[in-house]
GROMACS .gro file of C-alpha atoms in nm:
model
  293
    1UNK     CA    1  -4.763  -0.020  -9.949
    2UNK     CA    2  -5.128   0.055 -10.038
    3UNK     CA    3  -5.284  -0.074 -10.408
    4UNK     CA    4  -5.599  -0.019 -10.584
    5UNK     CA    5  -5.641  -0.263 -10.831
    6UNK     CA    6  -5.294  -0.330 -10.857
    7UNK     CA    7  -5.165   0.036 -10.895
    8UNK     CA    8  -5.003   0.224 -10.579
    9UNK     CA    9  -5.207   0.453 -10.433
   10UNK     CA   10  -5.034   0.832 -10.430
   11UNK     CA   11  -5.133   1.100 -10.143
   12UNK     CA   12  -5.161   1.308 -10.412
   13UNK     CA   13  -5.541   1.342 -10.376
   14UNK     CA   14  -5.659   1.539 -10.096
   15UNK     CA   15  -5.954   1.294 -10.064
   16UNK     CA   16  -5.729   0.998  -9.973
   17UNK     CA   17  -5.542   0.992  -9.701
   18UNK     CA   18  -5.287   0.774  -9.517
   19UNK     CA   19  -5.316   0.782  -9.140
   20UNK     CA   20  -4.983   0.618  -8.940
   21UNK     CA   21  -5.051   0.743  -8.625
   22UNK     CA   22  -5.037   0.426  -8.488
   23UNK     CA   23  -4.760   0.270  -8.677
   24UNK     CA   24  -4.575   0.186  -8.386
   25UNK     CA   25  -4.883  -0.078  -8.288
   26UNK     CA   26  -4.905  -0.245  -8.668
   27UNK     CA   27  -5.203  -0.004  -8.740
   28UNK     CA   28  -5.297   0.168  -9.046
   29UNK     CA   29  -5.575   0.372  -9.192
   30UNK     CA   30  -5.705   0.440  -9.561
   31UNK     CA   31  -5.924   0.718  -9.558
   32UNK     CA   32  -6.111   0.824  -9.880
   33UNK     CA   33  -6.335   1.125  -9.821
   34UNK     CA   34  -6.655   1.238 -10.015
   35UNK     CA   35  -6.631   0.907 -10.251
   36UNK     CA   36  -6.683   0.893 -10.630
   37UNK     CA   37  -6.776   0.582 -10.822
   38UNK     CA   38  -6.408   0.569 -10.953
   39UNK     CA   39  -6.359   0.533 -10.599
   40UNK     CA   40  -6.435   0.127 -10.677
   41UNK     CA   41  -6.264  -0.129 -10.667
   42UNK     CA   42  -5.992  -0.320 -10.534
   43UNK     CA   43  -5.791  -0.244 -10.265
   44UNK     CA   44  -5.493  -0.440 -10.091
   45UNK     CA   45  -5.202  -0.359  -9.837
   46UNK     CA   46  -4.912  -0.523  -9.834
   47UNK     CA   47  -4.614  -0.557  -9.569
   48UNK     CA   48  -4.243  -0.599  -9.656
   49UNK     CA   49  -3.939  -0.668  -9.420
   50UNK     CA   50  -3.631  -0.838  -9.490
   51UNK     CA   51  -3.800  -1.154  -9.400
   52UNK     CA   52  -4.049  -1.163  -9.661
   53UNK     CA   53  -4.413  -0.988  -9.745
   54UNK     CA   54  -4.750  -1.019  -9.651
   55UNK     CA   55  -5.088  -0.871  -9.798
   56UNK     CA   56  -5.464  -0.864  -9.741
   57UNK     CA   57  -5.743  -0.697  -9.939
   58UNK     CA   58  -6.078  -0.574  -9.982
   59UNK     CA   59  -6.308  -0.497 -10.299
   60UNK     CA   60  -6.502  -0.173 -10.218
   61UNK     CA   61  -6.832  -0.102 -10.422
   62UNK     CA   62  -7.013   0.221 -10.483
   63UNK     CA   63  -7.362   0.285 -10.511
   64UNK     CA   64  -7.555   0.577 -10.626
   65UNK     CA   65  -7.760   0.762 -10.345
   66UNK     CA   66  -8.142   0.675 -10.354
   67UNK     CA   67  -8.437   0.835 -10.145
   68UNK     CA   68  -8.641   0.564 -10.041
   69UNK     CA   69  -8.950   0.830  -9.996
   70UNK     CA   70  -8.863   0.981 -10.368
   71UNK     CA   71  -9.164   0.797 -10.553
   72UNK     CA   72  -9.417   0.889 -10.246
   73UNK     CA   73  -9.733   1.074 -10.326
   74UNK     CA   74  -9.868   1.313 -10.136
   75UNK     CA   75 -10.149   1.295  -9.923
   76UNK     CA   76 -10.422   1.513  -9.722
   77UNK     CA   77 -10.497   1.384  -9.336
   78UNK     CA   78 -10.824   1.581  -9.205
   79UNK     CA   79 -10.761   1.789  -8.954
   80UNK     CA   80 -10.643   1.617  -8.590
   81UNK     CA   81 -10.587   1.359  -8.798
   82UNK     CA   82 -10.260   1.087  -8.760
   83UNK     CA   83 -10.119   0.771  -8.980
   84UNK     CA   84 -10.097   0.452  -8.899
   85UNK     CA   85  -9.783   0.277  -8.923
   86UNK     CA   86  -9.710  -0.087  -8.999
   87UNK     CA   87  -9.437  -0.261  -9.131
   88UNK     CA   88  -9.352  -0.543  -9.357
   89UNK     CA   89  -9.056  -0.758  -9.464
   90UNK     CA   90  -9.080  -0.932  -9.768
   91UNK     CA   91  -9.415  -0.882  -9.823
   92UNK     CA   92  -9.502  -1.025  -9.411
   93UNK     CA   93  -9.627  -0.846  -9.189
   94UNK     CA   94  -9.303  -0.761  -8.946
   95UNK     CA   95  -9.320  -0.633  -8.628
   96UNK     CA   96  -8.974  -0.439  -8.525
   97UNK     CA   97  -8.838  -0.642  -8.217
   98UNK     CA   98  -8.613  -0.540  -7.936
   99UNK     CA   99  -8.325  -0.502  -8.157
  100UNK     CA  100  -8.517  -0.251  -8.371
  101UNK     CA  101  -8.604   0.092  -8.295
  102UNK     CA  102  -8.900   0.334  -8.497
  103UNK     CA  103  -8.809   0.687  -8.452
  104UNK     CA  104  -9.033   0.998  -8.524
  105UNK     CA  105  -8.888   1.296  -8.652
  106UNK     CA  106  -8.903   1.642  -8.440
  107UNK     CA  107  -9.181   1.763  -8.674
  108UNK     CA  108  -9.358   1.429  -8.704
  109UNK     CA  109  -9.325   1.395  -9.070
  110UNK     CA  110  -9.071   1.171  -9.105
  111UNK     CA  111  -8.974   0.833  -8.933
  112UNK     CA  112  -8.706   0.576  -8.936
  113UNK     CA  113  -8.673   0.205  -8.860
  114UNK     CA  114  -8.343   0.206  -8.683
  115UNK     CA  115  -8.154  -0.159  -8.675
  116UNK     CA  116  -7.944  -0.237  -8.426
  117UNK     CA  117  -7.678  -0.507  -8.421
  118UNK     CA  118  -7.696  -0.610  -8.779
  119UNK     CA  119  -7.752  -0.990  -8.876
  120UNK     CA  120  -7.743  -1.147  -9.168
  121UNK     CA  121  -8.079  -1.282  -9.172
  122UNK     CA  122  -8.202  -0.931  -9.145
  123UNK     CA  123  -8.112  -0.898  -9.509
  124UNK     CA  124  -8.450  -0.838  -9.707
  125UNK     CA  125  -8.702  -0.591  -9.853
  126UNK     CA  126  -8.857  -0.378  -9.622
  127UNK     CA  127  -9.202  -0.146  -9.636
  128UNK     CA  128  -9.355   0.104  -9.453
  129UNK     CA  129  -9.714   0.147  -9.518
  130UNK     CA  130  -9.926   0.435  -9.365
  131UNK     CA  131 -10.311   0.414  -9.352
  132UNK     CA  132 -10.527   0.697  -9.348
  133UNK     CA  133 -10.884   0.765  -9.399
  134UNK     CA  134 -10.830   0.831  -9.725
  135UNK     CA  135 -10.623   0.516  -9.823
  136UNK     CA  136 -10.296   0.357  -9.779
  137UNK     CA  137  -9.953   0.514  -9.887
  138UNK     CA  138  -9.638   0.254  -9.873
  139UNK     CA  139  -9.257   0.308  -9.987
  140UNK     CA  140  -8.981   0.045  -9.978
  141UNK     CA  141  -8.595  -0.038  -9.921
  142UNK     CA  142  -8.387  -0.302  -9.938
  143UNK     CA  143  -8.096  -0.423  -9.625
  144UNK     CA  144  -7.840  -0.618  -9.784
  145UNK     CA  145  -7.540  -0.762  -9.519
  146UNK     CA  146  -7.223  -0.767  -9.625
  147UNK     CA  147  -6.888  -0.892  -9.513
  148UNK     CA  148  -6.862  -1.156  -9.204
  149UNK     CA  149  -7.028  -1.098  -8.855
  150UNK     CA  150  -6.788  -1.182  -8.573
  151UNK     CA  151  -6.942  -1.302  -8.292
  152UNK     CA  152  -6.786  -1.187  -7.977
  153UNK     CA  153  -6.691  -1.509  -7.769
  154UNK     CA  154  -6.616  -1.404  -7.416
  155UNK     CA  155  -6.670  -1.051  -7.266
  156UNK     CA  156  -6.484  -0.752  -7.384
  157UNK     CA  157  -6.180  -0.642  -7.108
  158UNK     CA  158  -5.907  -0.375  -7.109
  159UNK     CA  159  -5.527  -0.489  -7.118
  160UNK     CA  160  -5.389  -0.693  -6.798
  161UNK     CA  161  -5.015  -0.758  -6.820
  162UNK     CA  162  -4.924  -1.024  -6.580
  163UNK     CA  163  -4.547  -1.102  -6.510
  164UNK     CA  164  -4.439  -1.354  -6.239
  165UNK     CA  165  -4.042  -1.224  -6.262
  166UNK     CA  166  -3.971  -0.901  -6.260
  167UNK     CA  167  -3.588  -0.958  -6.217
  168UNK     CA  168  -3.423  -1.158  -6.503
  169UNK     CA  169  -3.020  -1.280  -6.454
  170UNK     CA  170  -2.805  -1.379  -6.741
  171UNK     CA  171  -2.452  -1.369  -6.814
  172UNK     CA  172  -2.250  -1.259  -7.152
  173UNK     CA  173  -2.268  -1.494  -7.485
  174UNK     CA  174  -2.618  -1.640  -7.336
  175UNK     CA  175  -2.987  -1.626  -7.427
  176UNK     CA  176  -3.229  -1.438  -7.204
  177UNK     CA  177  -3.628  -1.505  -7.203
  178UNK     CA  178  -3.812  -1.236  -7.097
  179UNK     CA  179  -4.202  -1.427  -7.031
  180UNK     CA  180  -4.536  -1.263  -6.966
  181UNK     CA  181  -4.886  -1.320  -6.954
  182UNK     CA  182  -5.096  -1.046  -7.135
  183UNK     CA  183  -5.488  -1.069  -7.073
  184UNK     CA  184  -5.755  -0.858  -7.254
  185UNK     CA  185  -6.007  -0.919  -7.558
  186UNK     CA  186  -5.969  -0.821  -7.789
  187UNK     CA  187  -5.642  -0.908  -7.813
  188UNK     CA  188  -5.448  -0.642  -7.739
  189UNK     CA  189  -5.125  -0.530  -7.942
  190UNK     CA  190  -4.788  -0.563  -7.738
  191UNK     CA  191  -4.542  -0.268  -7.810
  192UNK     CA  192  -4.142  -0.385  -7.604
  193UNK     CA  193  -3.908  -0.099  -7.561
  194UNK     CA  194  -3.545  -0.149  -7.407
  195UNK     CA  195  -3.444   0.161  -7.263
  196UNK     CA  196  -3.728   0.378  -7.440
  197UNK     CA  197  -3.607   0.259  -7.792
  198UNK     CA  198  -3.905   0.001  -7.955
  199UNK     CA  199  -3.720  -0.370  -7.975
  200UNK     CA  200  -3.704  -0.488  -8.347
  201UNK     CA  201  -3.752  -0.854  -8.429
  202UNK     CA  202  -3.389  -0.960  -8.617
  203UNK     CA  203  -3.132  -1.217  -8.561
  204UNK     CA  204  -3.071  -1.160  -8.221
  205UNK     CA  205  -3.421  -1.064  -8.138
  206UNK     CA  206  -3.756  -1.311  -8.168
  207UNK     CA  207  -4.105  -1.304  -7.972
  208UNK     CA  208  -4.240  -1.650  -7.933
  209UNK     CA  209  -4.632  -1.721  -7.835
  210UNK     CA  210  -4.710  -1.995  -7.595
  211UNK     CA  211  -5.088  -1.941  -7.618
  212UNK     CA  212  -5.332  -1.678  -7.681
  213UNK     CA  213  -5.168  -1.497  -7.388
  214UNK     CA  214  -4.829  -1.592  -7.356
  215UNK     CA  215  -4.570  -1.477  -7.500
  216UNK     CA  216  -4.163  -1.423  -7.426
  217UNK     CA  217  -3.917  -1.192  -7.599
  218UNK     CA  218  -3.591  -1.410  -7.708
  219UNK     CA  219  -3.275  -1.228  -7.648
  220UNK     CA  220  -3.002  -1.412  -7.791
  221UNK     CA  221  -2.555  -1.400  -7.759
  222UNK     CA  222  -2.651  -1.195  -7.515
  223UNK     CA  223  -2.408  -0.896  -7.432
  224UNK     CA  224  -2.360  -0.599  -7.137
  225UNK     CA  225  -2.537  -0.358  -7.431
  226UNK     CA  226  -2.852  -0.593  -7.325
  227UNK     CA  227  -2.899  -0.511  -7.017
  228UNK     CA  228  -3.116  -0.244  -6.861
  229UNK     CA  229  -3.485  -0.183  -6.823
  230UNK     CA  230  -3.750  -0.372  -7.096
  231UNK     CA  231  -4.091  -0.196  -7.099
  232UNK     CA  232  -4.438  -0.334  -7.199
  233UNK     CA  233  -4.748  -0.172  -7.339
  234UNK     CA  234  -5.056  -0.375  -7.446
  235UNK     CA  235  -5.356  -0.159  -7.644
  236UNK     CA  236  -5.675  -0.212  -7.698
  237UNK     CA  237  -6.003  -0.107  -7.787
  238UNK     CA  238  -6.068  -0.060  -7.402
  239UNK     CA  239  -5.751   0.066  -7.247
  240UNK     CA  240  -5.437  -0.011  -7.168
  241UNK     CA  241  -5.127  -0.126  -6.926
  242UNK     CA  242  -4.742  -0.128  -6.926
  243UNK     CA  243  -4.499  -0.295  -6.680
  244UNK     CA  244  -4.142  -0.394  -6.706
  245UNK     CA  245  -3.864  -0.628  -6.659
  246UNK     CA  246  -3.486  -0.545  -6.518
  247UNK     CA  247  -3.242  -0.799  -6.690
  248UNK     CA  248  -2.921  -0.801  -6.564
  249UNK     CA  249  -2.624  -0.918  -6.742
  250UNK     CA  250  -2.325  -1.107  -6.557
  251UNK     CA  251  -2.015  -1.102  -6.679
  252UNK     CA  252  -1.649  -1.244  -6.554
  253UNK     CA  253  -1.404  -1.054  -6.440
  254UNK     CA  254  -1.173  -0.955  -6.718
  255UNK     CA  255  -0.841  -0.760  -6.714
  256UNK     CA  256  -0.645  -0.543  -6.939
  257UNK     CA  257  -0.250  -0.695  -6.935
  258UNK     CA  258  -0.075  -0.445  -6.817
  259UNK     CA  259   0.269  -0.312  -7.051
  260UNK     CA  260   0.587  -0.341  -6.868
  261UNK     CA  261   0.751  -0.012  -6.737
  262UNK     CA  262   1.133   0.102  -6.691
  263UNK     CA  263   1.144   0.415  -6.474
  264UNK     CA  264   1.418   0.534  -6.231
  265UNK     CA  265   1.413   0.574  -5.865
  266UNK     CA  266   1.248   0.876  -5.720
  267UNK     CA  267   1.049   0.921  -6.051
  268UNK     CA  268   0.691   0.895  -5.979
  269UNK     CA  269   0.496   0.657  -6.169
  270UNK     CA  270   0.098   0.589  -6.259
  271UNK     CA  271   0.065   0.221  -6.371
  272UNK     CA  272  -0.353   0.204  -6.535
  273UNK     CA  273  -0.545  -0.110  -6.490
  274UNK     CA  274  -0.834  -0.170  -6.699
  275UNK     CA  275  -1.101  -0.431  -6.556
  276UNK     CA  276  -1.426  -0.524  -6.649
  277UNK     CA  277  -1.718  -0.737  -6.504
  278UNK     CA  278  -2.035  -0.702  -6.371
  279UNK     CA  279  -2.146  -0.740  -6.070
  280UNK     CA  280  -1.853  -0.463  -6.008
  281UNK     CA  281  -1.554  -0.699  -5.926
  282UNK     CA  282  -1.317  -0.684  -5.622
  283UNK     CA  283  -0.936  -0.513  -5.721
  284UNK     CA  284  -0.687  -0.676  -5.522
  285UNK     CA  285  -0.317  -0.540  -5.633
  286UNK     CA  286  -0.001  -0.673  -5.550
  287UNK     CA  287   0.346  -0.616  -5.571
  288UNK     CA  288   0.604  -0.989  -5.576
  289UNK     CA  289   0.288  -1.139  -5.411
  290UNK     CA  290   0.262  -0.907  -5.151
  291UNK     CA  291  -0.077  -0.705  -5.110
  292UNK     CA  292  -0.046  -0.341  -5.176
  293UNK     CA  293  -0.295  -0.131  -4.943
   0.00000   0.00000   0.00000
């Protein structure tokens, strides 16, 4: 469910949009097009199962669209003549560093200071001042840095899903773990299918995480419905991988009691036996104890 300031947001707009494309991974978008200041405010998700609710949110601000160059005056360069450029932040002078970029329009009469890899301590006024022979023209913006920076910790890699057993064995009424190592950063999102349909956490079914890269699907009372083919797709940002485990259920051999029958001689007769059991058990019949080939 999707709230702005407490009220449900409605599709009903054809500037906001829903996207669940990737539903299946836990991801969704909110996608507001050409925004309006009534467009403020704040928005929150929440998340319901039958196990509770969770929710997260996010206050969004508008702010009316300014030209920084608006309150420029014009000026007259002689012929052959060009500006020169300096900058300042917060009055200083500032000279743009590795991480900044000044770019020249196509026709040369406009330019941009282009930041790259925002920090908060970049936060601050900022002027451009052009001198000529005639004098000195400046204009002004301000950078303010919202919201946290993260900080990438270890190198960025696509999803690796590492499983040491391939080949799981239980038997009926049991609980199967089903362990694997999945590598990547950022984390990636897991997606387990049995059989091509997606596995849903409930009573029988719970994921458990060892570490940041461990983790083991729980199958408990396990039954013959279990068994089959469990397959594995981590996401991320990067790429992805799937693999698989094969559990295989054992169960005892178990057979149908078989009704008495009165029939008389020369009549032919088909007596049924039910059995079940896996692996496939061996029939042996007999008849008084004797073996019946």
């Amino acid at each position: 469910f999707s709230y702005k300031n407490d009220k449900e947001i409605l599709e009903t707009d054809d500037r906001i949009q829903i996207i669940r494309e990737k539903d299946y991974l836990g991801f969704y978008e909110l996608v507001i097009a050409e925004v309006q200041p009534e467009d403020a405010g704040v928005y929150s998700c929440k998340a319901v199962n039958k196990f509770g609710e969770a929710s997260c949110e996010a206050k969004a601000t508008t702010v009316d669209f300014k030209n920084p160059f608006g309150a420029l005056s014009g000026q007259i360069l002689q012929s052959g003549e060009k500006s020169i450029f300096s900058w300042k932040r917060n009055g200083e002078p500032f000279d743009p560093e590795e991480r900044f970029k000044v770019l020249f329009g196509e026709d040369e009469d406009s330019l941009a200071l282009v930041f790259q890899h925002v920090k908060p301590e970049d936060a601050g006024l900022y002027t451009c001042v052009a001198q000529t022979s005639t004098g000195n023209i400046s204009c002004s913006a301000e950078l303010s840095v919202q919201g946290a920076i993260q900080t990438l910790n270890r190198e960025p890699e696509k999803p690796s899903l590492v499983i040491e057993h391939r080949e799981a064995n239980t038997s009926i009424g049991a609980t199967a773990i089903l362990e694997l190592q999945c590598k990547g950063f950022p984390k990636p999102a897991v997606l387990w299918k049995h059989e091509g349909e997606v596995v849903q956490v409930d009573d029988r079914h719970k994921f458990m995480f060892e570490d940041e890269e461990s983790m083991s699907l729980v199958i408990k009372s396990i039954n013959t419905e279990d068994a089959g083919e469990y397959t594995i797709e981590a996401v991320n940002e990067l790429g992805q991988d799937t693999s698989s485990i094969n559990l295989t259920v054992k169960a005892p051999p178990k057979v149908k009691k078989i009704e008495n029958i009165v029939c008389t001689a020369g009549e032919t007769v088909r007596i049924e036996i039910e059995v079940e059991g896996f692996p496939q058990p061996d029939i042996n019949v007999t008849n008084n104890g004797k073996d019946i080939s």
